[in-house]
Short mmCIF file of C-alpha atoms in Angstrom, two decimals:
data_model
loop_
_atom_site.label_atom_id
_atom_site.label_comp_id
_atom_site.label_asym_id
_atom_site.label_seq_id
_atom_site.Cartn_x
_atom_site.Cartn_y
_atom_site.Cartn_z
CA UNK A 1 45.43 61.67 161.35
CA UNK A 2 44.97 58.79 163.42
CA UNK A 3 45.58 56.11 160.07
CA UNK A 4 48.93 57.95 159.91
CA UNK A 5 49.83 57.33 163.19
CA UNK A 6 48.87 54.37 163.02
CA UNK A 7 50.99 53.95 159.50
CA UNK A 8 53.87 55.54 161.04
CA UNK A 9 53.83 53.18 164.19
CA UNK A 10 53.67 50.09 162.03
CA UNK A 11 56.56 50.93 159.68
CA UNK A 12 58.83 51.81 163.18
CA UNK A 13 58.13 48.08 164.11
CA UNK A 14 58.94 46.97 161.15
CA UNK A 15 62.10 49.08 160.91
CA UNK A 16 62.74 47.13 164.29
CA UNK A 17 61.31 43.43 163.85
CA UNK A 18 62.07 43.03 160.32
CA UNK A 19 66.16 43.65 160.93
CA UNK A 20 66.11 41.07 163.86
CA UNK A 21 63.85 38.10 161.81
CA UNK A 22 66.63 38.46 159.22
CA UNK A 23 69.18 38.09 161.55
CA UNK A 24 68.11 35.60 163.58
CA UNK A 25 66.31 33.36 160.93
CA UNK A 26 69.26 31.68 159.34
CA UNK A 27 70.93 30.70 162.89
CA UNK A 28 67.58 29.39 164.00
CA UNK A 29 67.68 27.54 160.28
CA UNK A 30 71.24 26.26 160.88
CA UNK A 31 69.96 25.35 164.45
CA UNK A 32 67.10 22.99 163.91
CA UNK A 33 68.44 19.95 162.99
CA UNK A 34 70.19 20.46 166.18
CA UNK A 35 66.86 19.78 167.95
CA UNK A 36 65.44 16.87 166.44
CA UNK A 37 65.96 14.05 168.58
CA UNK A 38 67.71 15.88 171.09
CA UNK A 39 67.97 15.78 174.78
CA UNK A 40 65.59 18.22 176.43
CA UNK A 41 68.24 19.57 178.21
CA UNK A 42 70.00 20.65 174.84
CA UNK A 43 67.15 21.99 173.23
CA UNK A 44 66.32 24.09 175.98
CA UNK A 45 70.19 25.07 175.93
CA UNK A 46 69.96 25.80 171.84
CA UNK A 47 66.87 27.71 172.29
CA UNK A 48 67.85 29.92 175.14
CA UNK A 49 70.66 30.88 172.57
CA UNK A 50 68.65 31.56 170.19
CA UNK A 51 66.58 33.71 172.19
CA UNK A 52 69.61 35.74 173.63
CA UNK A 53 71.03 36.16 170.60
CA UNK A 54 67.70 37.86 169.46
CA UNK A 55 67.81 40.02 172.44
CA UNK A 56 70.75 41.41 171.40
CA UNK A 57 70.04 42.16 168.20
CA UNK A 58 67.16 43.87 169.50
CA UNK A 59 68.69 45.94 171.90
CA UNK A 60 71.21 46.72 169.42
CA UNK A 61 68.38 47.92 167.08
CA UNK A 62 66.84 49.64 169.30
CA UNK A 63 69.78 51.63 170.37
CA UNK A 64 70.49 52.65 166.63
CA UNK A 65 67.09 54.37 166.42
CA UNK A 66 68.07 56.10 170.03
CA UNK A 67 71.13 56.98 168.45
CA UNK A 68 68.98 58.35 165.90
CA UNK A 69 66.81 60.18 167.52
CA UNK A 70 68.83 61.80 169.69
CA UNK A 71 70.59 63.13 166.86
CA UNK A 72 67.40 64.57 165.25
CA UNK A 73 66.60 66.08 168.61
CA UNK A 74 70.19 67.85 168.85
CA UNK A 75 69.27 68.98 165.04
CA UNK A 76 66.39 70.33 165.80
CA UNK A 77 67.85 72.10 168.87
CA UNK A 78 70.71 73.10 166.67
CA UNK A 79 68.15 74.84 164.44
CA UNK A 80 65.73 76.40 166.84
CA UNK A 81 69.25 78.30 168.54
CA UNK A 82 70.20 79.43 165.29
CA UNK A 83 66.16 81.16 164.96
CA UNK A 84 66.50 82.67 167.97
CA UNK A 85 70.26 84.12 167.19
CA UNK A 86 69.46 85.53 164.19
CA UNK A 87 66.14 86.86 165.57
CA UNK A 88 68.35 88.46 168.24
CA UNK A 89 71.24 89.47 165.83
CA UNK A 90 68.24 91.37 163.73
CA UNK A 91 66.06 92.97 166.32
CA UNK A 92 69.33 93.90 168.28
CA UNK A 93 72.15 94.76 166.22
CA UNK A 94 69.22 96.33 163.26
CA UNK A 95 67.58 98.72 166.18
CA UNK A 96 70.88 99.63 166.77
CA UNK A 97 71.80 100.67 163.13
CA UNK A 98 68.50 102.29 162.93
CA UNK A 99 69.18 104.38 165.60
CA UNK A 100 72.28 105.39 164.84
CA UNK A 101 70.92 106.39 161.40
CA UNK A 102 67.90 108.88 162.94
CA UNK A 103 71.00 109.90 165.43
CA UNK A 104 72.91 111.49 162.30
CA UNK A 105 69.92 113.32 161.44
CA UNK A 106 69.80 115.71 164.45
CA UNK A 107 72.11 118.52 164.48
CA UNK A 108 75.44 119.15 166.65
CA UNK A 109 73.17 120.81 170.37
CA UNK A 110 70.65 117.51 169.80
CA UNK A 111 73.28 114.61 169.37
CA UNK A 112 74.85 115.74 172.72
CA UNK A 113 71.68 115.46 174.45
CA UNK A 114 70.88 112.38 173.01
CA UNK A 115 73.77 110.45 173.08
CA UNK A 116 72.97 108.64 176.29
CA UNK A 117 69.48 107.60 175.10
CA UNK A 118 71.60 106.22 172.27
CA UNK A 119 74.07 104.32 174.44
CA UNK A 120 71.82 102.89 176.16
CA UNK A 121 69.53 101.30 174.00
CA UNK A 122 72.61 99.74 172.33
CA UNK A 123 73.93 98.11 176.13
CA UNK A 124 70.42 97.14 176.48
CA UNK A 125 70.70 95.74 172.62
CA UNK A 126 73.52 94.09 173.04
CA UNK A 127 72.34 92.41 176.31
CA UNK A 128 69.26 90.94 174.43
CA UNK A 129 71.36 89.68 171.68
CA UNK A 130 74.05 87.95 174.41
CA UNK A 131 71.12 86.75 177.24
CA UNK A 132 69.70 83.43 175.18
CA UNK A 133 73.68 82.06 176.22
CA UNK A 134 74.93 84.32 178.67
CA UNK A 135 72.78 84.14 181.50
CA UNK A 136 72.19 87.53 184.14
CA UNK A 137 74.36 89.64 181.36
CA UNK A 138 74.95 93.32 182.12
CA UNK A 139 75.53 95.81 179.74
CA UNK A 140 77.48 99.36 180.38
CA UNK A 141 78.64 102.00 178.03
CA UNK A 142 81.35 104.64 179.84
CA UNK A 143 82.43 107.93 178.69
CA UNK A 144 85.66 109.13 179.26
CA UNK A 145 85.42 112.46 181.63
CA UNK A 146 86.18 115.99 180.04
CA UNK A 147 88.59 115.91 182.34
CA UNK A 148 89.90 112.70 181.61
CA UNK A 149 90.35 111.32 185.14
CA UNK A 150 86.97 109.48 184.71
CA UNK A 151 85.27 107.00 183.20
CA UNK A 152 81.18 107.79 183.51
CA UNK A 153 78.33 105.28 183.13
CA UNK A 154 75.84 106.38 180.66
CA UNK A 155 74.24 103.93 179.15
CA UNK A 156 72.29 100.64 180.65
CA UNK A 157 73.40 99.45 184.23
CA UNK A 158 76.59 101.26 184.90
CA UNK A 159 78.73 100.01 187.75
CA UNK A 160 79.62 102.81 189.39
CA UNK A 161 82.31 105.64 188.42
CA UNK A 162 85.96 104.76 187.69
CA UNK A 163 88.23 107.62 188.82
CA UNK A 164 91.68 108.49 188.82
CA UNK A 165 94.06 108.22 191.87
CA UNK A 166 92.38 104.34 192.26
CA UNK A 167 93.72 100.98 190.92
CA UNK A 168 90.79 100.28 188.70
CA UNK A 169 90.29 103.83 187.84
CA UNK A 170 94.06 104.22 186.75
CA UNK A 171 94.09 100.97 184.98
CA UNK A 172 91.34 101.35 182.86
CA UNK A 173 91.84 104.92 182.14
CA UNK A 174 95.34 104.09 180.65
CA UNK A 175 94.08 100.97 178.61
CA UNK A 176 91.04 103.45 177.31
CA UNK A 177 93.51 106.02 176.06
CA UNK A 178 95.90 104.21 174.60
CA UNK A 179 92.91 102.26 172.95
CA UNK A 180 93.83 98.87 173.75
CA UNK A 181 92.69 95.86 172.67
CA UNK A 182 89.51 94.02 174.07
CA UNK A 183 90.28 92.98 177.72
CA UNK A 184 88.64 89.28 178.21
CA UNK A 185 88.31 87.98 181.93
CA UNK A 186 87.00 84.56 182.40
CA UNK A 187 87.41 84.38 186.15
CA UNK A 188 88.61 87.75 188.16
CA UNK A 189 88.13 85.44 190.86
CA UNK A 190 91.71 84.34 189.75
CA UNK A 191 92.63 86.70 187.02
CA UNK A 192 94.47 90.03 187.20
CA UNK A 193 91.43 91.69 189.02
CA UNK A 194 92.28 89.65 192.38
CA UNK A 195 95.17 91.89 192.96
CA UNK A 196 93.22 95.20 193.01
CA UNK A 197 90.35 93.90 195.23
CA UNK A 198 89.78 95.10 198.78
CA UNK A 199 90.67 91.62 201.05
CA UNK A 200 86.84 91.09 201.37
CA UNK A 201 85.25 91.60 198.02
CA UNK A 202 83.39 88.90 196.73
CA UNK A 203 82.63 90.34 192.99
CA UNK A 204 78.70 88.74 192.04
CA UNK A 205 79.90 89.48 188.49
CA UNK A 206 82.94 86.89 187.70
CA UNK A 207 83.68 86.91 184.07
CA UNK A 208 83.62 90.15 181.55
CA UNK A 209 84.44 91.57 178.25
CA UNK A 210 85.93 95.32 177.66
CA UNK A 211 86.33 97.38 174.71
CA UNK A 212 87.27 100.57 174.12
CA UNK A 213 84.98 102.84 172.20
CA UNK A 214 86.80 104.52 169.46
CA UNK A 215 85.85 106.91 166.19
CA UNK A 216 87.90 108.22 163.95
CA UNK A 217 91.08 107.31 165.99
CA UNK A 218 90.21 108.56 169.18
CA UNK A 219 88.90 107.23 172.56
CA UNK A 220 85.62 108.34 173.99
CA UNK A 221 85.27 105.71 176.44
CA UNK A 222 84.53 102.03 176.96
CA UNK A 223 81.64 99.03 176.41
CA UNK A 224 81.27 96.21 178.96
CA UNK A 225 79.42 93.00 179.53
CA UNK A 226 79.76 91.40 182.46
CA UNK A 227 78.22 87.87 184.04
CA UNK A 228 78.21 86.50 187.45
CA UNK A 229 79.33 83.44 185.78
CA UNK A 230 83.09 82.64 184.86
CA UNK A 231 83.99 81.99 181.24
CA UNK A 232 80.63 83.03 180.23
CA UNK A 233 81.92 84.58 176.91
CA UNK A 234 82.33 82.88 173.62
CA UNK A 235 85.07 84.15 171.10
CA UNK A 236 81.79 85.19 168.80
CA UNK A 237 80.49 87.63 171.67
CA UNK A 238 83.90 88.90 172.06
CA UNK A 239 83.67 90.49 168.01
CA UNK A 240 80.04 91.48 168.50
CA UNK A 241 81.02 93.31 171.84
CA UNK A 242 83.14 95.12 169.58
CA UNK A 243 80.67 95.65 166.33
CA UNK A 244 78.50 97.46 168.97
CA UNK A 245 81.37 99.68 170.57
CA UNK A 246 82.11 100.98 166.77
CA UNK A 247 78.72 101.55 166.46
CA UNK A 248 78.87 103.56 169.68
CA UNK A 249 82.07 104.98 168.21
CA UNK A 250 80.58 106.70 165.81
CA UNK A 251 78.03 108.33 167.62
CA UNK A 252 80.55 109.72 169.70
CA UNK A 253 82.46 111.00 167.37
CA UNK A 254 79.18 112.71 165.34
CA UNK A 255 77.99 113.76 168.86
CA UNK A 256 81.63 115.35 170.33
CA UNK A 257 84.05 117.00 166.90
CA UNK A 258 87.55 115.15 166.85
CA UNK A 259 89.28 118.74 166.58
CA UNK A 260 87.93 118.89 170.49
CA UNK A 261 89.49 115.20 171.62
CA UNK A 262 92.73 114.06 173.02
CA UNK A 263 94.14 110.93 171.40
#
């Protein structure tokens, strides 16, 4: 181990040394019958020449194999991400499908009961997958209200209860029955939440991503991410925000029969 080191160390030098020798050697050639008989004063001139002319070819060397590394490093960062993606991708987005799978199994009474179990473990699945890049993520699954004048956290950390008769509430109960399309926010700081905030609210969570959870062509409700940092959310999250809200879509729609929905 140690020889190989030691193997490895000596061909970096010579990757270094050898490029500046060649470099330098036929200038210092060209230079010498410059020195013969010459002044002191002009050799030392030719030879301080010589030697900053091999400094730069050195430090030019040496910042090619910088350049080098650096890019090896950003390769090898480039490639460890992509691991831990597709690790998250499989354990998140697979449990998810695996669920939903054992989900179909149960009959009609058992799906009801369990579809909150199931929506959460896919917020908390899709907040693993989006974490690595995304950081303090939150997750929320809401249900539209029998009634539908509400939209009702069940699944993961829920922010509360949007009801009719308020400006959120209203807004997003319109946009969830009318299935929109995904609603990105990178700053609500300055985007169209400002207008509906109370004077002194100071939201933690800045940036977010809405979907509205459909099956079959209905809406049962909506999936949310949310950060405390603006512009958190990559056009890639914004189409795997949405894989997971089909997936919830069809639970919904095995869990609660079309014939009993409101389009």
């Amino acid at each position: 181990m140690g020889q190989g080191n030691e193997r490895t160390s000596s061909r970096r030098y010579g990757d270094v040394v050898l490029p500046v020798v060649a470099a330098a050697l036929p200038t210092a050639v060209f230079q010498v019958p410059n020195l013969v008989g010459a002044p002191v004063s002009k050799a030392v001139l030719v030879i301080v020449a010589l030697a900053v002319f091999v400094g730069v070819v050195v430090w030019q060397a040496l910042r090619a194999r910088r350049t080098a590394a650096a890019r090896r490093r950003a390769e090898d960062a480039g490639a460890t991400a992509l691991a831990a993606y597709e690790v998250a991708v499989q354990y998140g987005f697979g449990q998810i499908a695996t669920r939903l799978t054992r989900f179909a199994a149960h009959d009609h009474a058992t799906r009801r009961s369990e579809l909150g179990a199931f929506a959460d473990r896919a917020a908390a699945a899709l907040a693993f997958y989006l974490l690595p890049h995304v950081p303090d993520v939150r997750a929320n699954v809401y249900l539209l209200a029998p009634s539908l004048d509400a939209l009702e956290p069940i699944g993961h950390g829920g922010a509360g209860v949007f009801r009719a008769g308020t400006p959120y509430g209203d807004r997003n109960l319109d946009w969830v029955l009318q299935g929109g399309p995904p609603r990105v926010v990178g700053d609500r700081e300055s985007d169209v939440d400002a207008v509906d905030d109370e004077p002194d609210f100071d939201p933690r969570y800045r940036s977010y991503v809405a979907v509205v959870i459909r099956g079959e062509g209905y809406s049962f409700g909506m999936l949310t991410v949310d950060c405390p940092t603006p512009d958190a959310f990559a056009d890639l999250d914004v189409r795997n925000v949405g894989v997971v809200a089909q997936y919830v879509g069809v639970a919904c729609t095995l869990a609660f029969p079309v014939r009993h929905q409101h389009r």
